[in-house]
Coordinates of C-alpha atoms in Angstrom, one line a residue:
X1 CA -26.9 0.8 -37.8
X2 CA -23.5 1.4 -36.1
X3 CA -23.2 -2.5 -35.3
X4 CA -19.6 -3.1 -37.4
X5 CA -18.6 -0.5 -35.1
X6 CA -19.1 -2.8 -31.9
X7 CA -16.1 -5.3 -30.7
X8 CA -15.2 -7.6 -27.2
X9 CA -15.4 -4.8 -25.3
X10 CA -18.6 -2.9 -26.6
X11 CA -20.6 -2.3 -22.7
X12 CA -24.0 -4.5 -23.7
X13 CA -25.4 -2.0 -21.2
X14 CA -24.9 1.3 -23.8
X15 CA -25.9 -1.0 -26.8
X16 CA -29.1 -2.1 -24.4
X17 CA -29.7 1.9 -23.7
X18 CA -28.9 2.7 -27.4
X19 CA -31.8 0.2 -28.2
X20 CA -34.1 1.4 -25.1
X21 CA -34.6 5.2 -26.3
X22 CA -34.5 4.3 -29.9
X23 CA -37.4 2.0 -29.0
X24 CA -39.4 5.0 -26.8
X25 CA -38.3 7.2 -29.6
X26 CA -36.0 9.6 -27.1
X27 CA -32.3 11.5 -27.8
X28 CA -29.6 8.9 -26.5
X29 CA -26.3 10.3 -24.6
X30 CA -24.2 7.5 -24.6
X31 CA -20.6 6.4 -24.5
X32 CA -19.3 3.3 -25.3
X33 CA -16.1 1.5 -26.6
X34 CA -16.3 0.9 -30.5
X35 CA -13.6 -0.4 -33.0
X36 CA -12.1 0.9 -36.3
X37 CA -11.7 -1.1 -39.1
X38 CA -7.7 -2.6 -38.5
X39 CA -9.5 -3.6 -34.8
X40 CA -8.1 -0.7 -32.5
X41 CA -10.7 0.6 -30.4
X42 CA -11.7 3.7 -29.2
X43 CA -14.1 5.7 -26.9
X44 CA -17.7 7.2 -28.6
X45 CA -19.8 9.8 -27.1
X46 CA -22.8 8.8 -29.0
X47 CA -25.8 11.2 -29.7
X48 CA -29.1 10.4 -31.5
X49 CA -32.0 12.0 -32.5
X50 CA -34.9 10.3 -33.6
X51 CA -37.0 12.7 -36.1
X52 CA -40.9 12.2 -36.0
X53 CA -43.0 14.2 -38.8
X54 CA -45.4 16.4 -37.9
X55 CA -48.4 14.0 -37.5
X56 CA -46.0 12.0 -35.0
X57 CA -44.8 9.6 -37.6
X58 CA -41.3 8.3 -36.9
X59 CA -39.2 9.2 -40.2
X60 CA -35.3 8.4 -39.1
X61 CA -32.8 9.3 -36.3
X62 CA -29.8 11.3 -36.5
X63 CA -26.8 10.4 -35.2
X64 CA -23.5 12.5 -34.1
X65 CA -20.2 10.5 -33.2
X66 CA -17.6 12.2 -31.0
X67 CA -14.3 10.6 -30.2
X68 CA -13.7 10.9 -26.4
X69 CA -9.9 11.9 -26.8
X70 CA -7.6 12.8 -23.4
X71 CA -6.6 16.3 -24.8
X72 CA -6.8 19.4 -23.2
X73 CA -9.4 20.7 -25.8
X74 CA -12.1 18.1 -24.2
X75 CA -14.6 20.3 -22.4
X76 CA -14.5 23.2 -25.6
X77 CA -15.3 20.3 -28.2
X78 CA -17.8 19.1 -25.7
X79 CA -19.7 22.5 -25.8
X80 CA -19.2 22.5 -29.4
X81 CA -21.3 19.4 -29.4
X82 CA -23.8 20.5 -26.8
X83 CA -24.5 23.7 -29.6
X84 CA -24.9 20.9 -33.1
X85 CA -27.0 18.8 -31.2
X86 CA -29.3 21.7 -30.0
X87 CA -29.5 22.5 -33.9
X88 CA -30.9 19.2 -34.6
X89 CA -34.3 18.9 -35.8
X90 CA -37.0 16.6 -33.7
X91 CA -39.9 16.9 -36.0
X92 CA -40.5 17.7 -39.5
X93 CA -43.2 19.6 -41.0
X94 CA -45.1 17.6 -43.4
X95 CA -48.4 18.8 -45.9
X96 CA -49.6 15.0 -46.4
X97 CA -51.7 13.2 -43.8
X98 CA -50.2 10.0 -41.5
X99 CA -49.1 7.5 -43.9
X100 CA -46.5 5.3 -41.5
X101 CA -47.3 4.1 -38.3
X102 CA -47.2 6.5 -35.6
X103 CA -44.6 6.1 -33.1
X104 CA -45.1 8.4 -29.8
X105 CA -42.5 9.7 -27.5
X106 CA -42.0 8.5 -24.2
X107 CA -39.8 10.3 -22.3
X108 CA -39.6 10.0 -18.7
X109 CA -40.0 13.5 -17.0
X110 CA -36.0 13.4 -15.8
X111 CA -35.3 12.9 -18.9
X112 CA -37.4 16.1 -20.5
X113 CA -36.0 18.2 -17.2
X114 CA -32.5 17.4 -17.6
X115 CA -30.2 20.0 -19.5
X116 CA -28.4 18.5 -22.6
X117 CA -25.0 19.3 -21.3
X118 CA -26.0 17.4 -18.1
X119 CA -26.8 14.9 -20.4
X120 CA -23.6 15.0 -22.2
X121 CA -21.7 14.8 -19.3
X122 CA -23.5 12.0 -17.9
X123 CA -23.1 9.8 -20.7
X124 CA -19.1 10.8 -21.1
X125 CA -18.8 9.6 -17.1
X126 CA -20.7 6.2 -18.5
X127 CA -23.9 6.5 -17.3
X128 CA -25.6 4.6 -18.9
X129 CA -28.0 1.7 -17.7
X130 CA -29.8 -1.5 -19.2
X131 CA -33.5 -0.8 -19.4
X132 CA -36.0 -2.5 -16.3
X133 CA -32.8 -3.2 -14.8
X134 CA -31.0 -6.0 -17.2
X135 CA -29.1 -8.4 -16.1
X136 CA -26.4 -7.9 -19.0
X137 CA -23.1 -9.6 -19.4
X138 CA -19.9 -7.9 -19.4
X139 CA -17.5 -7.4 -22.2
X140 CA -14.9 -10.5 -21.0
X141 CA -17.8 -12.5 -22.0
X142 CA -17.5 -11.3 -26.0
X143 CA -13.9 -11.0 -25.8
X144 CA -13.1 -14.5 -27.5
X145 CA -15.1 -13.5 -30.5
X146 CA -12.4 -10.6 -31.1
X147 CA -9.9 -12.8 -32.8
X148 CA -12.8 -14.3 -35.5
X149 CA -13.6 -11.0 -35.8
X150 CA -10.4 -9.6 -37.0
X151 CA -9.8 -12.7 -38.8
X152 CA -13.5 -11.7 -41.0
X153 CA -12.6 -8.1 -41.8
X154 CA -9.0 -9.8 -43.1
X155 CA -6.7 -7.2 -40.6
X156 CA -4.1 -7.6 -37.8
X157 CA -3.7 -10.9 -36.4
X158 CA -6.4 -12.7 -38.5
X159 CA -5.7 -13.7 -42.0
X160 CA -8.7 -12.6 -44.9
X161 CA -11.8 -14.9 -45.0
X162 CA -12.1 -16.9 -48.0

């Protein structure tokens, strides 16, 4: 649960995309803007890999962060990723029958036919898009809550809760 990490200007269209494949139990390629702990933000690729056992039992997710930085070193750190991500695990072989619910996959077929580093690359261009077509609102419609948050955490312009 990466929701501390969310600010003003978190896209409610890559949390809503976040929440779509997590719910059809699909990887997620998404960037969006998230926010350190003195307030700064900063760009995410964000990858996750929901892990089902072998009898199709949903178990957890794995997740890999990546600071989209403007350097020069970009596209071999994004290659770098493309080879960790391939590394993580879907499933895990289990010796005990079913004893969680089972949650399926379901993928659309672009989604199993794309490559990951199409994937990747998609997702770093901001690609991504509210589920059945949302109507979400944009960032400048959370940006007033910045200042409260700030002033919660106890860092740069906000004085510490009491």
């Amino acid at each position: 649960n990466c929701r501390f990490l969310q600010g003003p200007r978190t896209e409610p269209a890559a949390v809503a995309h976040i929440q779509d494949t997590l719910r059809r139990g699909v990887d997620c390629f998404v960037r969006i803007t998230n926010y350190r702990k003195d307030g700064s933000s900063f760009i995410n690729l964000l990858s996750l890999r929901p892990v089902h056992d072998s009898n199709g039992v949903y178990r957890f997710c794995i997740g890999v962060q990546f600071e989209v930085t403007r350097d020069t070193n970009l596209k071999a750190r994004l290659a770098k990723l493309d080879k960790l991500i391939k590394l993580l695990p879907s499933t895990l072989e289990v010796s005990s029958a079913a004893s969680g619910d089972a949650h399926g996959v379901e993928a659309t077929g672009e989604e199993t036919a794309t490559e990951l580093a199409t994937k990747l690359q998609s997702a770093l261009e901001g690609a991504a898009e509210a589920p059945g077509g949302q109507v979400l609102q944009g960032s400048d419609y959370f940006a007033d809550n910045h200042e409260t948050m700030l002033q919660e955490i106890g860092v740069a312009g906000g004085a510490a809760a009491t």
